[in-house]
XYZ file of C-alpha atoms in Angstrom:
684
model
C 58.346 -89.996 -20.544
C 57.992 -93.597 -21.382
C 55.215 -96.072 -21.254
C 53.767 -96.982 -17.833
C 55.755 -99.734 -16.037
C 54.436 -103.259 -15.983
C 54.052 -103.223 -12.163
C 51.185 -100.713 -12.528
C 47.635 -101.916 -12.863
C 45.917 -101.047 -16.055
C 42.280 -100.214 -15.214
C 41.208 -99.493 -18.739
C 42.652 -98.880 -22.186
C 41.398 -97.822 -25.516
C 43.163 -97.562 -28.943
C 42.439 -95.119 -31.630
C 42.178 -92.057 -29.389
C 43.388 -88.970 -31.194
C 45.306 -86.113 -29.486
C 44.557 -82.644 -30.796
C 47.562 -80.639 -31.908
C 47.002 -76.826 -32.364
C 48.852 -74.565 -34.829
C 48.616 -70.995 -35.937
C 49.061 -71.585 -39.610
C 45.605 -72.720 -40.703
C 42.070 -73.111 -39.509
C 42.333 -76.893 -39.318
C 43.584 -78.857 -36.336
C 45.966 -81.857 -36.607
C 45.198 -85.069 -34.779
C 47.819 -87.437 -33.509
C 46.966 -91.195 -33.443
C 47.513 -93.096 -30.272
C 45.965 -94.925 -27.328
C 44.768 -93.963 -23.886
C 45.121 -95.888 -20.657
C 43.966 -95.373 -17.010
C 46.747 -96.691 -14.788
C 46.637 -97.231 -11.056
C 49.863 -96.953 -9.171
C 50.785 -96.715 -5.495
C 51.030 -92.967 -5.611
C 47.637 -92.479 -7.447
C 45.738 -93.057 -10.506
C 46.952 -91.597 -13.892
C 45.687 -91.020 -17.426
C 48.204 -91.849 -20.103
C 47.931 -91.016 -23.738
C 50.742 -92.596 -25.793
C 51.428 -92.175 -29.544
C 51.197 -95.235 -31.604
C 54.798 -96.180 -32.669
C 53.633 -98.762 -35.246
C 51.786 -96.350 -37.654
C 53.150 -96.976 -41.155
C 50.495 -97.181 -43.843
C 48.365 -94.044 -44.243
C 45.673 -96.025 -46.005
C 45.405 -98.575 -43.191
C 45.322 -95.842 -40.523
C 42.654 -94.018 -42.462
C 40.494 -97.204 -42.418
C 41.185 -97.752 -38.639
C 40.625 -94.117 -37.585
C 37.505 -93.510 -35.460
C 37.057 -90.136 -37.250
C 35.668 -90.395 -40.743
C 35.010 -86.694 -41.221
C 37.141 -85.484 -44.215
C 37.956 -82.331 -42.325
C 40.257 -84.071 -39.892
C 43.849 -85.238 -40.409
C 45.962 -87.588 -38.268
C 49.683 -86.896 -37.752
C 51.824 -89.837 -36.928
C 54.569 -89.762 -34.229
C 57.149 -89.443 -37.041
C 55.548 -86.310 -38.313
C 53.917 -87.745 -41.514
C 50.350 -86.902 -42.256
C 47.479 -89.227 -42.701
C 44.862 -88.018 -45.193
C 42.062 -87.810 -42.755
C 42.249 -84.064 -43.013
C 43.824 -81.739 -45.490
C 45.192 -79.225 -43.063
C 45.114 -76.447 -45.640
C 42.179 -76.065 -47.950
C 42.953 -76.391 -51.609
C 41.853 -72.843 -52.157
C 43.914 -71.493 -49.272
C 47.219 -69.716 -49.992
C 50.339 -71.846 -49.742
C 52.039 -69.590 -47.081
C 49.546 -70.926 -44.498
C 51.089 -74.420 -44.727
C 52.971 -75.794 -41.735
C 55.111 -78.817 -40.961
C 53.449 -81.517 -38.844
C 54.216 -81.018 -35.104
C 56.191 -83.338 -32.938
C 54.148 -85.716 -30.797
C 54.797 -86.226 -27.040
C 53.091 -88.607 -24.636
C 50.566 -87.149 -22.177
C 50.348 -87.987 -18.496
C 47.704 -86.614 -16.121
C 47.061 -87.323 -12.409
C 43.343 -87.933 -12.023
C 43.469 -86.164 -8.710
C 44.612 -82.998 -10.509
C 41.506 -82.847 -12.748
C 39.168 -79.878 -12.290
C 36.642 -80.311 -15.086
C 36.060 -81.941 -18.488
C 34.359 -80.351 -21.416
C 32.433 -82.409 -23.907
C 32.125 -81.324 -27.510
C 31.852 -82.802 -30.967
C 35.163 -83.693 -32.725
C 34.953 -80.521 -34.923
C 33.865 -77.981 -32.277
C 36.193 -75.163 -31.154
C 36.862 -74.677 -27.401
C 33.993 -72.484 -26.410
C 30.918 -72.295 -24.227
C 28.844 -70.455 -26.818
C 27.023 -73.491 -28.088
C 26.538 -75.709 -25.032
C 25.107 -79.096 -25.994
C 22.009 -79.829 -23.953
C 21.661 -83.329 -25.245
C 25.143 -84.475 -26.293
C 25.495 -88.229 -27.030
C 28.604 -89.715 -25.551
C 27.949 -92.732 -27.627
C 29.203 -90.913 -30.720
C 32.662 -89.824 -31.590
C 33.399 -86.845 -29.421
C 36.115 -84.711 -27.973
C 36.964 -84.335 -24.259
C 39.029 -81.435 -23.032
C 40.523 -81.816 -19.621
C 41.366 -78.906 -17.312
C 43.528 -79.257 -14.331
C 43.187 -77.590 -10.862
C 45.836 -75.067 -11.696
C 43.758 -73.825 -14.689
C 45.916 -75.628 -17.297
C 43.789 -76.802 -20.266
C 45.247 -79.975 -21.900
C 45.053 -80.819 -25.638
C 41.656 -82.230 -26.673
C 41.231 -86.047 -26.931
C 38.982 -87.404 -29.606
C 37.457 -90.695 -28.637
C 36.018 -93.221 -31.115
C 32.308 -94.020 -30.843
C 31.178 -95.157 -27.389
C 34.616 -95.059 -25.751
C 34.122 -91.578 -24.245
C 31.160 -92.855 -22.308
C 33.225 -95.718 -20.908
C 36.136 -93.413 -20.107
C 33.837 -91.237 -18.001
C 32.326 -94.202 -16.271
C 35.866 -95.333 -15.311
C 36.691 -91.868 -13.958
C 33.442 -91.404 -11.972
C 34.436 -93.598 -8.916
C 37.585 -91.458 -8.516
C 36.194 -88.078 -9.200
C 32.367 -88.151 -8.667
C 31.623 -86.429 -11.976
C 28.614 -84.275 -12.258
C 27.316 -81.789 -14.854
C 27.432 -78.053 -14.428
C 24.178 -76.361 -13.790
C 24.984 -73.584 -16.088
C 26.561 -75.455 -18.969
C 25.475 -79.025 -19.833
C 28.687 -79.643 -21.801
C 30.863 -78.989 -18.732
C 31.564 -81.889 -16.313
C 32.789 -80.907 -12.849
C 35.307 -83.200 -10.990
C 34.526 -83.304 -7.319
C 37.506 -85.406 -5.972
C 35.871 -87.244 -3.012
C 37.864 -88.946 -0.276
C 39.206 -92.183 -1.566
C 41.553 -94.995 -0.713
C 44.398 -96.283 -2.824
C 41.968 -98.558 -4.608
C 39.936 -95.543 -5.811
C 36.940 -96.411 -3.593
C 35.020 -93.378 -2.492
C 34.240 -92.961 1.268
C 31.634 -90.267 0.614
C 27.900 -90.681 1.172
C 25.612 -92.267 -1.334
C 25.631 -89.877 -4.280
C 22.022 -90.366 -5.169
C 19.952 -87.616 -3.469
C 16.311 -87.020 -3.349
C 15.482 -85.758 -6.758
C 13.084 -83.121 -5.364
C 15.981 -81.300 -3.804
C 17.778 -80.843 -7.133
C 20.973 -80.729 -5.158
C 22.939 -83.406 -6.914
C 22.713 -85.111 -10.332
C 25.360 -87.876 -10.692
C 27.178 -88.569 -13.972
C 25.914 -91.877 -15.134
C 26.714 -92.060 -18.881
C 24.458 -89.726 -20.761
C 22.438 -87.929 -18.068
C 18.734 -87.337 -18.742
C 18.708 -83.615 -19.532
C 15.290 -83.151 -17.985
C 17.011 -83.832 -14.621
C 19.616 -81.204 -15.475
C 16.902 -78.824 -16.470
C 15.084 -79.175 -13.125
C 17.983 -77.296 -11.444
C 17.611 -74.302 -13.647
C 13.839 -74.508 -13.309
C 14.168 -74.398 -9.507
C 16.137 -71.219 -9.659
C 13.717 -69.690 -12.080
C 10.774 -70.785 -9.854
C 12.428 -69.191 -6.838
C 12.823 -65.917 -8.749
C 9.221 -65.990 -9.855
C 7.999 -66.817 -6.347
C 10.097 -63.956 -4.846
C 8.461 -61.478 -7.186
C 4.960 -62.646 -6.428
C 5.247 -63.341 -2.720
C 8.527 -62.192 -1.157
C 7.216 -62.792 2.415
C 6.320 -66.519 1.999
C 9.180 -67.237 -0.263
C 11.771 -65.703 2.133
C 10.354 -67.657 4.989
C 10.259 -70.917 3.088
C 13.914 -70.339 1.864
C 15.253 -69.676 5.325
C 13.348 -72.726 6.605
C 15.076 -74.949 3.972
C 18.436 -73.437 4.819
C 17.902 -74.202 8.547
C 16.795 -77.671 7.761
C 19.962 -78.043 5.531
C 22.224 -77.008 8.281
C 21.015 -79.948 10.428
C 22.867 -82.305 8.017
C 26.036 -83.907 9.256
C 29.422 -82.305 8.560
C 30.415 -84.826 5.836
C 27.211 -84.234 3.925
C 27.646 -80.453 4.100
C 31.159 -80.682 2.787
C 30.035 -83.035 0.042
C 27.124 -80.768 -0.993
C 28.852 -77.422 -0.446
C 29.827 -76.886 -4.019
C 26.565 -77.844 -5.506
C 24.455 -75.549 -3.436
C 26.469 -72.561 -4.733
C 23.696 -71.481 -7.147
C 21.153 -71.225 -4.327
C 23.693 -69.458 -2.171
C 24.672 -67.036 -4.881
C 20.968 -66.372 -5.601
C 20.333 -65.477 -1.916
C 23.600 -63.484 -1.725
C 22.897 -61.603 -4.908
C 20.271 -59.500 -3.081
C 21.911 -56.638 -1.189
C 19.099 -55.865 1.203
C 20.821 -52.671 2.349
C 21.031 -51.177 -1.132
C 18.414 -51.186 -3.673
C 20.751 -51.198 -6.692
C 23.465 -53.334 -5.171
C 24.622 -56.658 -6.404
C 27.205 -58.596 -4.378
C 29.306 -61.681 -4.657
C 30.025 -63.110 -1.198
C 31.603 -66.471 -1.871
C 35.344 -66.234 -1.289
C 35.902 -69.821 -0.348
C 39.399 -71.369 -0.636
C 39.629 -75.114 -1.135
C 41.320 -77.096 1.517
C 40.812 -74.699 4.376
C 42.268 -76.087 7.555
C 39.306 -75.364 9.727
C 36.723 -76.355 7.004
C 34.860 -73.069 7.413
C 34.063 -70.475 4.701
C 35.543 -67.069 4.541
C 33.345 -64.268 3.093
C 34.223 -61.039 1.345
C 31.632 -58.772 0.033
C 32.221 -56.972 -3.199
C 29.443 -54.600 -4.290
C 28.923 -53.661 -7.935
C 26.270 -51.450 -9.500
C 24.105 -53.286 -12.052
C 22.000 -51.150 -14.426
C 18.937 -52.853 -16.035
C 19.998 -54.104 -19.474
C 17.646 -55.118 -22.247
C 17.773 -58.763 -23.259
C 20.808 -59.525 -25.481
C 19.510 -59.647 -29.029
C 20.378 -62.190 -31.730
C 22.494 -60.842 -34.443
C 23.282 -62.109 -37.917
C 26.844 -61.825 -39.261
C 27.549 -61.190 -42.954
C 29.708 -62.734 -45.660
C 33.306 -61.491 -46.522
C 33.411 -58.591 -48.935
C 34.698 -59.586 -52.384
C 37.251 -57.620 -54.453
C 34.571 -56.934 -57.079
C 32.244 -55.545 -54.522
C 34.977 -53.515 -53.035
C 35.891 -51.950 -56.355
C 32.194 -51.023 -56.821
C 32.554 -48.312 -54.138
C 35.007 -46.329 -56.389
C 33.862 -43.664 -58.723
C 35.538 -42.986 -62.106
C 38.127 -40.775 -60.530
C 39.177 -43.298 -57.881
C 37.438 -41.698 -54.894
C 35.655 -44.109 -52.543
C 31.937 -43.385 -52.065
C 29.519 -44.529 -49.271
C 32.456 -45.156 -46.915
C 30.130 -45.868 -43.939
C 28.344 -48.543 -45.901
C 31.682 -50.127 -46.809
C 32.860 -50.079 -43.316
C 29.671 -51.749 -42.127
C 30.005 -54.565 -44.655
C 33.560 -55.180 -43.598
C 32.534 -55.109 -39.948
C 29.846 -57.652 -40.490
C 31.773 -60.147 -42.619
C 35.395 -59.183 -43.080
C 37.201 -59.334 -46.469
C 37.977 -62.013 -48.994
C 41.696 -62.848 -49.169
C 42.247 -61.302 -52.672
C 40.580 -58.094 -51.501
C 42.564 -57.617 -48.314
C 45.728 -56.042 -49.718
C 43.836 -53.142 -51.327
C 41.169 -52.654 -48.678
C 43.572 -52.531 -45.647
C 45.430 -49.493 -47.205
C 42.146 -47.489 -46.913
C 40.901 -49.048 -43.636
C 44.171 -48.123 -41.808
C 44.312 -44.679 -43.493
C 47.349 -45.356 -45.609
C 45.173 -44.078 -48.401
C 42.622 -41.320 -47.614
C 39.062 -42.251 -48.704
C 38.744 -39.129 -51.003
C 42.049 -39.622 -52.820
C 41.901 -39.855 -56.625
C 43.894 -42.254 -58.745
C 46.294 -39.499 -59.733
C 46.815 -38.449 -56.199
C 47.531 -42.144 -55.137
C 50.180 -42.491 -57.779
C 51.932 -39.327 -56.581
C 51.610 -40.429 -52.910
C 53.023 -43.863 -53.751
C 56.083 -42.314 -55.420
C 56.679 -39.925 -52.442
C 56.285 -42.577 -49.741
C 58.510 -45.031 -51.530
C 61.235 -42.400 -51.752
C 60.846 -41.455 -48.093
C 61.046 -45.161 -47.080
C 64.253 -46.037 -48.938
C 65.850 -42.793 -47.720
C 65.226 -43.779 -44.112
C 66.294 -47.299 -44.783
C 69.568 -45.928 -46.206
C 70.155 -44.000 -43.056
C 70.475 -46.994 -40.756
C 72.171 -49.277 -43.276
C 74.998 -46.798 -43.667
C 75.695 -46.647 -39.885
C 79.144 -48.175 -39.301
C 80.130 -50.548 -36.596
C 82.278 -47.824 -35.054
C 79.275 -45.532 -35.048
C 77.199 -48.168 -33.329
C 79.705 -48.299 -30.495
C 78.878 -44.626 -29.712
C 75.162 -45.017 -30.456
C 74.039 -47.283 -27.650
C 70.334 -46.667 -27.941
C 70.426 -47.658 -31.679
C 72.517 -50.792 -30.981
C 70.196 -52.073 -28.308
C 67.214 -51.686 -30.533
C 68.931 -53.310 -33.422
C 69.919 -56.315 -31.249
C 66.402 -56.644 -29.879
C 64.941 -56.657 -33.353
C 67.353 -59.256 -34.624
C 66.465 -61.471 -31.634
C 62.672 -61.111 -32.115
C 62.635 -61.456 -35.892
C 64.331 -64.814 -35.606
C 61.420 -66.164 -33.535
C 58.442 -64.461 -35.038
C 55.922 -66.744 -36.800
C 58.629 -69.243 -37.859
C 55.975 -71.930 -38.089
C 54.341 -70.117 -40.974
C 55.739 -71.019 -44.331
C 55.941 -67.339 -45.310
C 58.506 -66.840 -42.539
C 59.810 -70.340 -42.166
C 63.174 -71.882 -43.094
C 66.744 -70.584 -43.070
C 67.749 -67.511 -45.029
C 64.084 -66.626 -45.804
C 64.006 -63.267 -47.610
C 60.767 -62.377 -45.904
C 62.514 -62.462 -42.620
C 64.970 -59.995 -44.001
C 62.061 -57.747 -45.056
C 60.576 -58.065 -41.586
C 63.867 -57.014 -40.063
C 64.370 -54.084 -42.481
C 60.889 -52.630 -41.997
C 61.354 -52.706 -38.192
C 64.755 -51.094 -38.364
C 63.471 -48.411 -40.727
C 60.620 -47.728 -38.268
C 63.262 -47.061 -35.616
C 64.655 -44.342 -37.843
C 61.123 -42.981 -38.524
C 60.166 -42.801 -34.927
C 63.231 -42.982 -32.805
C 61.330 -41.709 -29.680
C 59.369 -44.877 -29.571
C 61.810 -47.010 -31.436
C 61.196 -50.709 -31.145
C 59.423 -52.472 -28.311
C 58.784 -56.262 -28.052
C 55.425 -57.089 -29.575
C 55.837 -54.821 -32.561
C 57.069 -57.771 -34.693
C 53.830 -59.521 -33.914
C 51.964 -56.575 -35.251
C 54.123 -56.229 -38.442
C 54.293 -59.906 -39.409
C 50.511 -60.253 -40.566
C 50.689 -56.839 -42.267
C 53.809 -57.793 -44.283
C 52.179 -61.156 -45.042
C 49.103 -59.453 -46.511
C 50.923 -56.653 -48.328
C 53.843 -58.774 -49.582
C 55.563 -55.491 -50.355
C 58.210 -53.776 -48.214
C 57.047 -50.166 -48.745
C 53.317 -50.808 -48.412
C 53.852 -52.908 -45.208
C 55.942 -50.168 -43.647
C 53.453 -47.433 -44.146
C 50.473 -49.532 -43.119
C 52.562 -50.513 -40.038
C 53.065 -46.760 -39.337
C 49.377 -46.050 -39.516
C 48.465 -49.013 -37.251
C 51.062 -47.962 -34.726
C 49.591 -44.429 -34.714
C 46.370 -45.984 -33.341
C 47.972 -48.417 -30.781
C 51.389 -46.812 -30.046
C 50.245 -46.263 -26.402
C 50.277 -50.076 -26.064
C 53.974 -49.918 -26.134
C 54.711 -46.891 -23.964
C 57.044 -47.526 -21.090
C 54.600 -46.240 -18.531
C 52.001 -48.634 -19.859
C 49.306 -45.914 -19.445
C 47.707 -47.007 -22.729
C 47.320 -50.573 -21.573
C 46.079 -49.636 -18.101
C 43.490 -47.350 -19.691
C 42.249 -50.142 -21.891
C 42.011 -52.620 -19.096
C 40.109 -50.045 -17.054
C 37.592 -49.504 -19.892
C 37.301 -53.291 -20.261
C 36.569 -53.507 -16.534
C 33.925 -50.812 -16.777
C 32.185 -52.751 -19.661
C 32.339 -56.035 -17.720
C 30.914 -54.429 -14.609
C 27.928 -53.302 -16.618
C 27.381 -56.446 -18.746
C 28.206 -59.114 -16.135
C 28.409 -57.639 -12.583
C 28.458 -61.123 -11.087
C 31.609 -62.198 -12.992
C 33.131 -58.784 -12.296
C 32.580 -59.197 -8.544
C 33.928 -62.698 -8.625
C 37.149 -61.524 -10.388
C 37.469 -58.669 -7.864
C 37.288 -61.203 -5.009
C 39.989 -63.349 -6.644
C 42.442 -60.523 -7.071
C 41.794 -60.424 -10.831
C 39.607 -57.343 -11.046
C 42.343 -55.536 -12.833
C 41.975 -57.978 -15.729
C 45.799 -58.169 -16.217
C 45.232 -61.748 -17.524
C 43.744 -60.018 -20.652
C 47.025 -57.983 -21.152
C 48.389 -60.021 -24.055
C 45.067 -60.068 -25.860
C 45.039 -56.212 -26.046
C 48.724 -55.553 -26.408
C 49.101 -57.385 -29.774
C 45.510 -57.320 -30.849
C 44.800 -61.029 -30.199
C 47.642 -61.990 -32.506
C 48.497 -65.134 -30.449
C 44.989 -66.240 -29.707
C 43.879 -67.100 -33.223
C 45.210 -68.875 -36.336
C 46.434 -66.696 -39.190
C 43.327 -66.953 -41.357
C 41.171 -66.081 -38.240
C 43.492 -63.257 -37.295
C 43.422 -61.638 -40.656
C 39.557 -61.638 -40.694
C 39.606 -60.240 -37.142
C 41.893 -57.411 -38.106
C 39.658 -56.650 -41.035
C 37.012 -55.929 -38.515
C 39.322 -54.055 -36.092
C 40.404 -51.736 -39.007
C 36.819 -51.120 -40.007
C 36.000 -49.962 -36.395
C 39.114 -47.774 -36.162
C 37.426 -44.440 -36.359
C 34.040 -45.417 -34.727
C 32.429 -42.460 -36.566
C 28.998 -44.212 -36.724
C 26.942 -46.170 -34.175
C 26.471 -48.882 -36.869
C 30.122 -49.708 -36.401
C 31.310 -49.752 -32.678
C 34.445 -48.166 -31.504
C 37.020 -50.236 -29.572
C 35.626 -53.427 -30.923
C 38.751 -55.249 -29.518
C 37.411 -54.548 -26.031
C 34.013 -55.971 -26.951
C 35.825 -59.114 -28.326
C 37.734 -59.406 -25.017
C 34.427 -59.037 -23.225
C 32.884 -61.749 -25.362
C 35.694 -64.126 -24.396
C 35.170 -63.445 -20.724
C 31.443 -63.905 -21.219
C 31.970 -67.252 -22.936
C 34.272 -68.505 -20.101
C 32.095 -67.423 -17.226
C 30.852 -70.923 -16.483
C 34.340 -72.381 -16.570
C 35.611 -69.712 -14.140
C 32.675 -69.637 -11.698
C 31.857 -73.349 -11.664
C 35.459 -74.331 -10.937
C 36.015 -71.432 -8.395
C 39.290 -70.491 -10.230
C 41.625 -68.343 -8.182
C 44.146 -65.755 -9.556
C 46.652 -68.347 -10.869
C 44.044 -70.615 -12.364
C 42.402 -67.640 -14.146
C 45.739 -66.520 -15.564
C 46.611 -70.037 -16.819
C 43.149 -70.677 -18.257
C 43.210 -67.400 -20.162
C 46.658 -68.328 -21.671
C 45.456 -71.763 -22.603
C 42.538 -70.345 -24.568
C 45.015 -69.472 -27.379
C 44.080 -71.218 -30.687
C 41.055 -72.861 -29.036
C 38.535 -70.045 -29.575
C 35.811 -69.966 -32.081
C 36.216 -66.580 -33.785
C 32.779 -66.568 -35.543
C 30.871 -67.300 -32.389
C 32.894 -64.609 -30.522
C 32.267 -62.045 -33.223
C 28.571 -62.730 -32.966
C 28.627 -62.571 -29.217
C 30.617 -59.356 -29.219
C 28.267 -57.583 -31.607
C 25.263 -58.806 -29.592
C 26.766 -57.257 -26.467
C 27.279 -54.034 -28.289
C 23.609 -53.939 -29.471
C 22.586 -54.816 -25.935
C 24.544 -51.925 -24.436
C 23.372 -49.613 -27.217
C 19.632 -50.342 -26.533
C 19.887 -50.141 -22.670
C 19.057 -46.593 -21.509
C 20.626 -47.147 -18.009
C 24.115 -47.616 -19.201
C 26.246 -44.662 -17.965
C 27.363 -42.176 -20.555
C 31.040 -42.776 -19.878
C 30.632 -46.488 -20.642
C 28.618 -45.713 -23.831
C 31.406 -43.457 -24.991
C 33.907 -46.386 -24.726
C 32.123 -48.176 -27.569
C 31.390 -44.971 -29.554
C 27.757 -44.393 -28.506
C 26.300 -40.866 -28.171
C 25.477 -39.698 -24.667
C 21.879 -39.917 -23.503
C 20.084 -36.867 -22.025
C 19.379 -38.099 -18.513
C 16.807 -35.387 -17.942
C 14.452 -37.241 -20.375
C 15.822 -40.733 -20.060
C 14.958 -42.497 -16.787
C 17.954 -44.120 -15.040
C 15.733 -47.118 -13.952
C 12.980 -48.664 -15.884
C 10.425 -49.146 -13.154
C 8.521 -51.616 -15.257
C 11.439 -54.106 -15.535
C 11.390 -57.286 -13.537
C 14.562 -56.252 -11.665
C 13.007 -52.930 -10.673
C 9.858 -54.571 -9.554
C 11.786 -57.103 -7.501
C 13.881 -54.444 -5.822
C 10.714 -52.497 -5.036
C 9.003 -55.451 -3.447
C 11.993 -56.422 -1.332
C 12.433 -52.842 -0.265
C 8.748 -52.594 0.735
C 8.477 -56.014 2.423
C 11.953 -56.712 3.864
C 10.963 -55.974 7.498
C 7.923 -58.250 7.292
C 9.727 -60.936 5.265
C 12.485 -61.191 7.832
C 10.136 -60.750 10.770
C 11.900 -57.614 12.024
C 9.983 -55.678 14.575
C 11.644 -52.760 16.182
C 8.643 -51.477 18.170
C-alpha cells in the first residue's frame, strides 16, 4: 500500500509518530519511526501511518524522536536500529536477540474503529492500572481496536499531538470515556455526511443526568467519577429504602422513554450501566444474577432483543492486595540442599518460586526438581547414577529411530507421518529467536532429535502439533539434549491430555475455567454465555501450550517457573492449576473492553488472539494470586470449585452458605420483603 493519493484531502498530519512492533525475543518493544495522517476521501475518512523513508542518521533521529526514554528503540524502515532503546538488556543472554522486523504502512478506516486505549509509552496493554488522570499533553501511546475485535499496533505520539489527534477524530466518532475504565475511549460512530459532520443531537447533556460525558481533550475526571458515584448512590439508596428508590427509578425510566427516537438511539449505549444495574436483580430468585442485554448493532427494526442468562453468584470477600516476591537466586536455591544433596523445606522453596520465579542462572538446576526429573529426596550419589541411566536410555531410543531405513518407513506409515510433521513444525518453531534462528542451526537439529526420540518413547501419543512449542523453551533452558528430553517427558506427563485426539483434557480445563469465572465474575460469565462464547474456546490456545505464544521468552520462562512450582498443589500456600487462574486474570483484566464494546463471538475471539505479546505478566500474576486468595477466603464458594485450585473442602454443616451480614445478603433480603410494595403489586 502506497502513500495516499494527492486527490485526497489531508485533514491533519503529524511527524514523529512511532509504530509499536512486538516480538517474542525480549521484554522490550521496538518502535518504527514514521508519520500519521488523517485523510478524507469520497469513500470515507482514513488514518494512515507511513514509515519515514528518509531516515539515515541514527544520531539525528535520536535527537528528533519524541521519546527520550532510554528504554525505547526506533527501528527504521530498512531494518536498522536507532539507539533509543537497547532491545536486549546488557545482562540478558544473547539468545534472546532478534533481528529488527520489517515495517509496513498502516491504514485504518475511521468508521471501523470501536475504541481507543490511552497509556503511557512504556505501559503494557492491560486494564490493570487504569489511568484516572492521564495527561494527553504528554508523550503517550494510543492503541486502536476495530469493530471486528482486531487490536492494531500501538502508536506513540509526541507531546501534545495525541490530544490533537483525538480532537480531529471526535467529530467523526463522538468519542467518550468508558465509565468503568478511564483509559478506554469508546467510538460511537454517529450519523455523518461525507464531510464528517455529525447529524446527531447536541452532545452536551444536562450534567445532573450523568448520561453523557463528551471527549474534549483531557476530560475533568470529577465528571467521569460522577457516573460511578451515581451507581454507588443508587445501590446505597436501594439498601436503605428500596420502596422509594424503586419508584424513583421507574419514574426516571418512564420520563426517559418520552424522549424522541433519535435521542434514545444516541443514548442507548451510555445508559447500559443503569440498565445492567436494574437487570442484575432477578426478582424471582433471591440468589440470581442475570444479564439481559443481547443487543446486536444495526438491527433493522431498531428494537432490542433480550435473552436472560441466569448465574449463581456466591458472596465473595473483597479481593485482597497481594505482594509478589523477587526471583530466587542460585545461591539461595543451593541453600535448600543438605550435605548429602537432599532438598529440605520443599514447601518453602516452592512458595518462594511461586512468589517470584527464578533467576536465569538458577533455572536450569531448579527446573529439574520442579518438573520431577529429579526427586526432592535424591542424594548426590543417586543423581549421578540416575543421570548415567537416563543418558543411556535416551541414546538407545534415539538409535532406534535413526536406524530405520527408507524401505522400513514405506511400511511404517504412522512413523513416517509423525516424522514428516515434526520436520515441518521444527522448521517454523521460534525461528525469530537467535537460539533457533538461521540456516543449519544445530539447536534445530536437537529440537528435531528430541521430538523424534519422544515418538519412540511414547508411540501411543507420538507427536501432536503444539509439542514443539512446549519443548523449545525447555531445550533453550537446559541447553542439553538428554536433560531437555527427560524434562520434556515429565512436563508431558502433566499435560499429555492437552494433546489427546478426543480433546477431553482441554474440554475439562475449559469447563473448570468456566466454573471459576462463574464464581468470580458472574456478570462477565453471563455476557459470554449470551454471545455464544460461554464455552471459552477463545482461551484454547492459552491452555494448550501454556501461554507459550502470549508472552515474550523472558516472561514465559518466569511464568513456567511458577507453573512448575504449582504442579503438585500439595499446599494451600501454592495453588493448583495456576494456569487457570492466570487465564481468569486475563479475562478479568479485559472485562471492560469486552463489555463496553459489546463484543460478539467473532470480536471476542479476535481480541483474545490480539492480546499476544501485549500483556503485562507482573500485573497478571498479581491479579491471579489475588483471585486465588479471594476464593480461598470466601466460605460460600462451592467445594468442587475450591478443589480446582487445590483448596480443602469446607464442612457445610458448620459453614453458612450465605453470610447474612453481607451487603449482598441484606439487599436480597430487603428486596424479597418489599418487592410487592415497591412495585405496587396488590393481588387482594
